Amino acid sequence: MADTLKEILLDSSRRPAVVTDLENLVDQEVSDKSGVSGAVIKTGFAAVKKIKPGIIGAAVDGLLDEFTGTLEPFYADFKAKGGGDFGAYLSGRGDEAADALLTVTDARAEKSSRDAIKKVYAKLRPNGKKNVEEALPRLGQLIDKHAATA
């Protein structure tokens, strides 16, 4: 059984399934949004997908190594404390985990040469932390699923 997120998520035999699952997670999280802020997220998400079809999967794949590295200390601590439900663990450290993940996307958005992407990201970013925190249980469950087969 794999002990690190790198072994679990980045293994070349599992990576395509991980990327697909993460893309589905993003779709589910966006779909679950409601209200005015949900409408903004859904509109921004649709705009990004329209600008470049396939961009979500490509973005997930392109960010996976950095996200994995960012989450590795959380996963090591989770394992050291006996494991269990990584989604619950991440939720319990939601503020810190969300900030860590957002440092990756903030840096990537800042480096982007696409003004449209920067504009959409800037519009979505104010609620980014809340949205990432809400996604942590599903993210942890997804990681648990892949850890079970690693």
Short mmCIF file of N, CA and C in Angstrom, two decimals, residues 13-140:
data_model
loop_
_atom_site.label_atom_id
_atom_site.label_comp_id
_atom_site.label_asym_id
_atom_site.label_seq_id
_atom_site.Cartn_x
_atom_site.Cartn_y
_atom_site.Cartn_z
N SER A 13 0.18 4.85 -13.77
CA SER A 13 -0.91 3.92 -14.06
C SER A 13 -2.24 4.39 -13.49
N ARG A 14 -2.19 5.24 -12.47
CA ARG A 14 -3.41 5.73 -11.83
C ARG A 14 -3.76 7.16 -12.20
N ARG A 15 -2.79 7.92 -12.64
CA ARG A 15 -2.99 9.35 -12.86
C ARG A 15 -4.20 9.68 -13.75
N PRO A 16 -4.39 9.01 -14.89
CA PRO A 16 -5.57 9.35 -15.71
C PRO A 16 -6.89 9.20 -14.95
N ALA A 17 -7.02 8.16 -14.16
CA ALA A 17 -8.25 7.96 -13.37
C ALA A 17 -8.37 9.04 -12.30
N VAL A 18 -7.27 9.42 -11.69
CA VAL A 18 -7.27 10.48 -10.67
C VAL A 18 -7.72 11.79 -11.31
N VAL A 19 -7.18 12.11 -12.48
CA VAL A 19 -7.54 13.36 -13.16
C VAL A 19 -9.03 13.35 -13.52
N THR A 20 -9.51 12.24 -14.04
CA THR A 20 -10.94 12.14 -14.37
C THR A 20 -11.80 12.32 -13.13
N ASP A 21 -11.43 11.67 -12.04
CA ASP A 21 -12.19 11.79 -10.79
C ASP A 21 -12.17 13.23 -10.27
N LEU A 22 -11.03 13.88 -10.37
CA LEU A 22 -10.93 15.27 -9.91
C LEU A 22 -11.75 16.21 -10.80
N GLU A 23 -11.74 15.95 -12.09
CA GLU A 23 -12.57 16.75 -12.99
C GLU A 23 -14.05 16.58 -12.65
N ASN A 24 -14.45 15.36 -12.36
CA ASN A 24 -15.83 15.10 -11.94
C ASN A 24 -16.14 15.77 -10.62
N LEU A 25 -15.18 15.79 -9.71
CA LEU A 25 -15.36 16.47 -8.43
C LEU A 25 -15.61 17.96 -8.66
N VAL A 26 -14.84 18.58 -9.53
CA VAL A 26 -15.03 20.00 -9.83
C VAL A 26 -16.43 20.22 -10.41
N ASP A 27 -16.84 19.38 -11.35
CA ASP A 27 -18.17 19.49 -11.94
C ASP A 27 -19.26 19.37 -10.86
N GLN A 28 -19.09 18.42 -9.94
CA GLN A 28 -20.08 18.22 -8.87
C GLN A 28 -20.13 19.44 -7.95
N GLU A 29 -18.98 19.94 -7.58
CA GLU A 29 -18.94 21.10 -6.69
C GLU A 29 -19.61 22.31 -7.33
N VAL A 30 -19.33 22.55 -8.60
CA VAL A 30 -19.94 23.68 -9.30
C VAL A 30 -21.45 23.46 -9.40
N SER A 31 -21.85 22.26 -9.75
CA SER A 31 -23.27 21.95 -9.89
C SER A 31 -24.03 22.15 -8.58
N ASP A 32 -23.39 21.90 -7.46
CA ASP A 32 -24.03 22.02 -6.16
C ASP A 32 -24.19 23.46 -5.66
N LYS A 33 -23.54 24.40 -6.32
CA LYS A 33 -23.60 25.79 -5.87
C LYS A 33 -24.98 26.36 -6.14
N SER A 34 -25.42 27.24 -5.23
CA SER A 34 -26.73 27.85 -5.39
C SER A 34 -26.65 29.33 -5.02
N GLY A 35 -27.74 30.03 -5.23
CA GLY A 35 -27.81 31.44 -4.90
C GLY A 35 -27.04 32.30 -5.87
N VAL A 36 -26.87 33.56 -5.50
CA VAL A 36 -26.19 34.52 -6.36
C VAL A 36 -24.74 34.12 -6.58
N SER A 37 -24.04 33.78 -5.51
CA SER A 37 -22.64 33.39 -5.66
C SER A 37 -22.51 32.12 -6.48
N GLY A 38 -23.47 31.21 -6.32
CA GLY A 38 -23.47 29.99 -7.12
C GLY A 38 -23.65 30.29 -8.59
N ALA A 39 -24.52 31.25 -8.88
CA ALA A 39 -24.73 31.64 -10.28
C ALA A 39 -23.46 32.24 -10.87
N VAL A 40 -22.74 33.03 -10.09
CA VAL A 40 -21.48 33.61 -10.56
C VAL A 40 -20.47 32.50 -10.85
N ILE A 41 -20.39 31.54 -9.95
CA ILE A 41 -19.45 30.43 -10.13
C ILE A 41 -19.82 29.63 -11.38
N LYS A 42 -21.08 29.30 -11.51
CA LYS A 42 -21.53 28.52 -12.66
C LYS A 42 -21.28 29.26 -13.97
N THR A 43 -21.52 30.57 -13.97
CA THR A 43 -21.29 31.38 -15.16
C THR A 43 -19.80 31.42 -15.49
N GLY A 44 -18.98 31.64 -14.48
CA GLY A 44 -17.52 31.67 -14.69
C GLY A 44 -16.99 30.33 -15.17
N PHE A 45 -17.49 29.28 -14.58
CA PHE A 45 -17.07 27.93 -14.96
C PHE A 45 -17.44 27.65 -16.41
N ALA A 46 -18.66 28.00 -16.78
CA ALA A 46 -19.11 27.80 -18.16
C ALA A 46 -18.27 28.64 -19.12
N ALA A 47 -17.92 29.87 -18.70
CA ALA A 47 -17.10 30.73 -19.56
C ALA A 47 -15.72 30.13 -19.79
N VAL A 48 -15.12 29.61 -18.72
CA VAL A 48 -13.80 28.99 -18.84
C VAL A 48 -13.86 27.78 -19.78
N LYS A 49 -14.90 26.96 -19.62
CA LYS A 49 -15.04 25.78 -20.48
C LYS A 49 -15.29 26.18 -21.94
N LYS A 50 -15.97 27.30 -22.14
CA LYS A 50 -16.26 27.76 -23.50
C LYS A 50 -15.01 28.34 -24.15
N ILE A 51 -14.21 29.06 -23.37
CA ILE A 51 -12.98 29.65 -23.88
C ILE A 51 -12.09 28.57 -24.47
N LYS A 52 -11.99 27.47 -23.74
CA LYS A 52 -11.13 26.39 -24.20
C LYS A 52 -11.71 25.05 -23.74
N PRO A 53 -12.44 24.38 -24.61
CA PRO A 53 -12.96 23.05 -24.24
C PRO A 53 -11.82 22.13 -23.79
N GLY A 54 -12.09 21.36 -22.75
CA GLY A 54 -11.07 20.46 -22.22
C GLY A 54 -10.14 21.11 -21.22
N ILE A 55 -10.34 22.40 -20.98
CA ILE A 55 -9.43 23.13 -20.11
C ILE A 55 -9.48 22.64 -18.66
N ILE A 56 -10.63 22.19 -18.20
CA ILE A 56 -10.74 21.76 -16.80
C ILE A 56 -9.87 20.53 -16.56
N GLY A 57 -10.01 19.52 -17.41
CA GLY A 57 -9.17 18.33 -17.28
C GLY A 57 -7.70 18.65 -17.43
N ALA A 58 -7.38 19.51 -18.39
CA ALA A 58 -5.98 19.90 -18.60
C ALA A 58 -5.45 20.67 -17.39
N ALA A 59 -6.29 21.55 -16.84
CA ALA A 59 -5.87 22.32 -15.66
C ALA A 59 -5.66 21.40 -14.46
N VAL A 60 -6.59 20.47 -14.26
CA VAL A 60 -6.46 19.52 -13.16
C VAL A 60 -5.15 18.74 -13.31
N ASP A 61 -4.91 18.23 -14.51
CA ASP A 61 -3.69 17.46 -14.75
C ASP A 61 -2.45 18.34 -14.55
N GLY A 62 -2.52 19.58 -15.03
CA GLY A 62 -1.39 20.48 -14.90
C GLY A 62 -1.10 20.93 -13.49
N LEU A 63 -2.12 20.96 -12.66
CA LEU A 63 -1.96 21.38 -11.27
C LEU A 63 -1.77 20.23 -10.29
N LEU A 64 -2.00 19.02 -10.76
CA LEU A 64 -2.01 17.86 -9.86
C LEU A 64 -0.71 17.69 -9.08
N ASP A 65 0.43 17.84 -9.74
CA ASP A 65 1.70 17.67 -9.03
C ASP A 65 1.85 18.69 -7.90
N GLU A 66 1.49 19.96 -8.19
CA GLU A 66 1.62 21.00 -7.17
C GLU A 66 0.61 20.80 -6.04
N PHE A 67 -0.62 20.45 -6.39
CA PHE A 67 -1.63 20.18 -5.36
C PHE A 67 -1.19 19.01 -4.48
N THR A 68 -0.64 17.99 -5.10
CA THR A 68 -0.18 16.82 -4.36
C THR A 68 0.91 17.22 -3.37
N GLY A 69 1.87 18.00 -3.85
CA GLY A 69 2.94 18.47 -2.97
C GLY A 69 2.42 19.32 -1.82
N THR A 70 1.43 20.14 -2.11
CA THR A 70 0.84 21.01 -1.09
C THR A 70 0.09 20.20 -0.03
N LEU A 71 -0.58 19.14 -0.48
CA LEU A 71 -1.37 18.32 0.46
C LEU A 71 -0.54 17.25 1.17
N GLU A 72 0.67 17.00 0.69
CA GLU A 72 1.49 15.92 1.26
C GLU A 72 1.69 16.05 2.77
N PRO A 73 2.02 17.25 3.31
CA PRO A 73 2.17 17.34 4.77
C PRO A 73 0.87 17.03 5.53
N PHE A 74 -0.26 17.41 4.96
CA PHE A 74 -1.54 17.09 5.58
C PHE A 74 -1.74 15.57 5.60
N TYR A 75 -1.40 14.93 4.49
CA TYR A 75 -1.60 13.49 4.40
C TYR A 75 -0.65 12.74 5.34
N ALA A 76 0.58 13.22 5.45
CA ALA A 76 1.54 12.59 6.36
C ALA A 76 1.05 12.69 7.80
N ASP A 77 0.53 13.84 8.17
CA ASP A 77 -0.01 14.02 9.52
C ASP A 77 -1.23 13.13 9.75
N PHE A 78 -2.09 13.07 8.75
CA PHE A 78 -3.29 12.21 8.80
C PHE A 78 -2.88 10.76 9.02
N LYS A 79 -1.91 10.28 8.26
CA LYS A 79 -1.44 8.89 8.41
C LYS A 79 -0.80 8.69 9.78
N ALA A 80 -0.02 9.66 10.24
CA ALA A 80 0.65 9.54 11.54
C ALA A 80 -0.36 9.47 12.68
N LYS A 81 -1.53 10.06 12.48
CA LYS A 81 -2.58 10.05 13.50
C LYS A 81 -3.50 8.85 13.37
N GLY A 82 -3.15 7.93 12.49
CA GLY A 82 -3.91 6.69 12.39
C GLY A 82 -4.82 6.56 11.19
N GLY A 83 -4.88 7.59 10.34
CA GLY A 83 -5.70 7.49 9.14
C GLY A 83 -7.17 7.62 9.42
N GLY A 84 -7.98 6.89 8.67
CA GLY A 84 -9.43 6.98 8.80
C GLY A 84 -10.04 7.64 7.59
N ASP A 85 -10.71 8.76 7.79
CA ASP A 85 -11.41 9.50 6.75
C ASP A 85 -10.64 10.79 6.45
N PHE A 86 -9.93 10.80 5.31
CA PHE A 86 -9.11 11.96 4.98
C PHE A 86 -9.98 13.19 4.71
N GLY A 87 -11.19 12.99 4.20
CA GLY A 87 -12.10 14.11 3.99
C GLY A 87 -12.45 14.80 5.30
N ALA A 88 -12.72 14.02 6.32
CA ALA A 88 -13.02 14.58 7.64
C ALA A 88 -11.79 15.28 8.21
N TYR A 89 -10.63 14.66 8.00
CA TYR A 89 -9.39 15.27 8.47
C TYR A 89 -9.18 16.64 7.81
N LEU A 90 -9.33 16.68 6.48
CA LEU A 90 -9.14 17.95 5.77
C LEU A 90 -10.17 18.99 6.22
N SER A 91 -11.39 18.56 6.41
CA SER A 91 -12.43 19.49 6.88
C SER A 91 -12.08 20.06 8.24
N GLY A 92 -11.48 19.25 9.09
CA GLY A 92 -11.07 19.71 10.40
C GLY A 92 -9.94 20.71 10.35
N ARG A 93 -9.24 20.74 9.26
CA ARG A 93 -8.16 21.71 9.05
C ARG A 93 -8.47 22.55 7.81
N GLY A 94 -9.77 22.81 7.61
CA GLY A 94 -10.25 23.45 6.40
C GLY A 94 -9.61 24.77 6.06
N ASP A 95 -9.44 25.63 7.06
CA ASP A 95 -8.85 26.94 6.83
C ASP A 95 -7.44 26.80 6.26
N GLU A 96 -6.65 26.00 6.93
CA GLU A 96 -5.25 25.79 6.54
C GLU A 96 -5.14 25.05 5.21
N ALA A 97 -5.94 24.01 5.01
CA ALA A 97 -5.88 23.23 3.77
C ALA A 97 -6.32 24.06 2.57
N ALA A 98 -7.39 24.84 2.75
CA ALA A 98 -7.87 25.69 1.65
C ALA A 98 -6.82 26.73 1.28
N ASP A 99 -6.23 27.37 2.28
CA ASP A 99 -5.18 28.36 2.00
C ASP A 99 -4.02 27.73 1.24
N ALA A 100 -3.62 26.54 1.64
CA ALA A 100 -2.51 25.85 0.99
C ALA A 100 -2.84 25.58 -0.49
N LEU A 101 -4.02 25.06 -0.75
CA LEU A 101 -4.41 24.75 -2.13
C LEU A 101 -4.54 26.03 -2.96
N LEU A 102 -5.05 27.08 -2.37
CA LEU A 102 -5.23 28.33 -3.12
C LEU A 102 -3.91 29.02 -3.45
N THR A 103 -2.87 28.76 -2.69
CA THR A 103 -1.57 29.33 -3.06
C THR A 103 -1.14 28.81 -4.42
N VAL A 104 -1.50 27.57 -4.72
CA VAL A 104 -1.16 26.97 -6.02
C VAL A 104 -1.92 27.65 -7.15
N THR A 105 -3.23 27.79 -6.99
CA THR A 105 -4.03 28.39 -8.07
C THR A 105 -3.76 29.89 -8.20
N ASP A 106 -3.52 30.56 -7.08
CA ASP A 106 -3.20 31.98 -7.15
C ASP A 106 -1.92 32.21 -7.96
N ALA A 107 -0.91 31.42 -7.68
CA ALA A 107 0.36 31.56 -8.40
C ALA A 107 0.18 31.23 -9.88
N ARG A 108 -0.59 30.21 -10.17
CA ARG A 108 -0.81 29.82 -11.57
C ARG A 108 -1.58 30.90 -12.32
N ALA A 109 -2.62 31.45 -11.68
CA ALA A 109 -3.41 32.50 -12.33
C ALA A 109 -2.56 33.74 -12.59
N GLU A 110 -1.72 34.06 -11.63
CA GLU A 110 -0.85 35.23 -11.78
C GLU A 110 0.10 35.08 -12.96
N LYS A 111 0.57 33.87 -13.21
CA LYS A 111 1.51 33.61 -14.30
C LYS A 111 0.84 33.45 -15.65
N SER A 112 -0.49 33.32 -15.68
CA SER A 112 -1.20 33.07 -16.93
C SER A 112 -1.02 34.23 -17.91
N SER A 113 -0.88 33.88 -19.17
CA SER A 113 -0.80 34.90 -20.22
C SER A 113 -2.17 35.18 -20.83
N ARG A 114 -3.18 34.44 -20.39
CA ARG A 114 -4.53 34.61 -20.92
C ARG A 114 -5.33 35.59 -20.05
N ASP A 115 -5.61 36.73 -20.60
CA ASP A 115 -6.35 37.75 -19.85
C ASP A 115 -7.74 37.27 -19.46
N ALA A 116 -8.39 36.51 -20.33
CA ALA A 116 -9.74 36.01 -20.02
C ALA A 116 -9.71 35.10 -18.80
N ILE A 117 -8.70 34.25 -18.72
CA ILE A 117 -8.57 33.35 -17.57
C ILE A 117 -8.33 34.16 -16.31
N LYS A 118 -7.45 35.15 -16.38
CA LYS A 118 -7.16 35.99 -15.22
C LYS A 118 -8.42 36.71 -14.76
N LYS A 119 -9.20 37.21 -15.70
CA LYS A 119 -10.41 37.96 -15.38
C LYS A 119 -11.43 37.06 -14.67
N VAL A 120 -11.64 35.87 -15.20
CA VAL A 120 -12.60 34.93 -14.60
C VAL A 120 -12.10 34.51 -13.22
N TYR A 121 -10.81 34.21 -13.11
CA TYR A 121 -10.25 33.80 -11.81
C TYR A 121 -10.41 34.92 -10.78
N ALA A 122 -10.14 36.15 -11.19
CA ALA A 122 -10.27 37.28 -10.28
C ALA A 122 -11.71 37.44 -9.79
N LYS A 123 -12.65 37.12 -10.65
CA LYS A 123 -14.06 37.22 -10.28
C LYS A 123 -14.45 36.12 -9.29
N LEU A 124 -13.87 34.94 -9.47
CA LEU A 124 -14.21 33.79 -8.62
C LEU A 124 -13.41 33.75 -7.32
N ARG A 125 -12.24 34.34 -7.31
CA ARG A 125 -11.32 34.20 -6.18
C ARG A 125 -11.86 34.69 -4.85
N PRO A 126 -12.65 35.79 -4.78
CA PRO A 126 -13.11 36.24 -3.46
C PRO A 126 -13.85 35.16 -2.66
N ASN A 127 -14.55 34.28 -3.32
CA ASN A 127 -15.25 33.19 -2.62
C ASN A 127 -14.48 31.88 -2.70
N GLY A 128 -13.27 31.95 -3.22
CA GLY A 128 -12.48 30.74 -3.43
C GLY A 128 -12.24 29.91 -2.19
N LYS A 129 -11.90 30.55 -1.10
CA LYS A 129 -11.57 29.80 0.12
C LYS A 129 -12.79 29.03 0.62
N LYS A 130 -13.93 29.70 0.65
CA LYS A 130 -15.17 29.03 1.09
C LYS A 130 -15.47 27.84 0.18
N ASN A 131 -15.31 28.03 -1.12
CA ASN A 131 -15.61 26.96 -2.07
C ASN A 131 -14.64 25.80 -1.93
N VAL A 132 -13.38 26.10 -1.71
CA VAL A 132 -12.40 25.03 -1.51
C VAL A 132 -12.70 24.28 -0.22
N GLU A 133 -13.01 25.00 0.84
CA GLU A 133 -13.34 24.35 2.11
C GLU A 133 -14.54 23.41 1.94
N GLU A 134 -15.52 23.85 1.16
CA GLU A 134 -16.71 23.01 0.94
C GLU A 134 -16.37 21.75 0.14
N ALA A 135 -15.34 21.81 -0.68
CA ALA A 135 -14.95 20.67 -1.51
C ALA A 135 -14.03 19.68 -0.78
N LEU A 136 -13.48 20.06 0.35
CA LEU A 136 -12.50 19.21 1.05
C LEU A 136 -13.03 17.82 1.41
N PRO A 137 -14.27 17.68 1.88
CA PRO A 137 -14.72 16.31 2.18
C PRO A 137 -14.70 15.40 0.94
N ARG A 138 -15.19 15.90 -0.18
CA ARG A 138 -15.16 15.10 -1.41
C ARG A 138 -13.73 14.83 -1.87
N LEU A 139 -12.88 15.84 -1.74
CA LEU A 139 -11.48 15.64 -2.14
C LEU A 139 -10.84 14.55 -1.30
N GLY A 140 -11.06 14.60 -0.01
CA GLY A 140 -10.50 13.58 0.87
C GLY A 140 -11.03 12.19 0.56
#
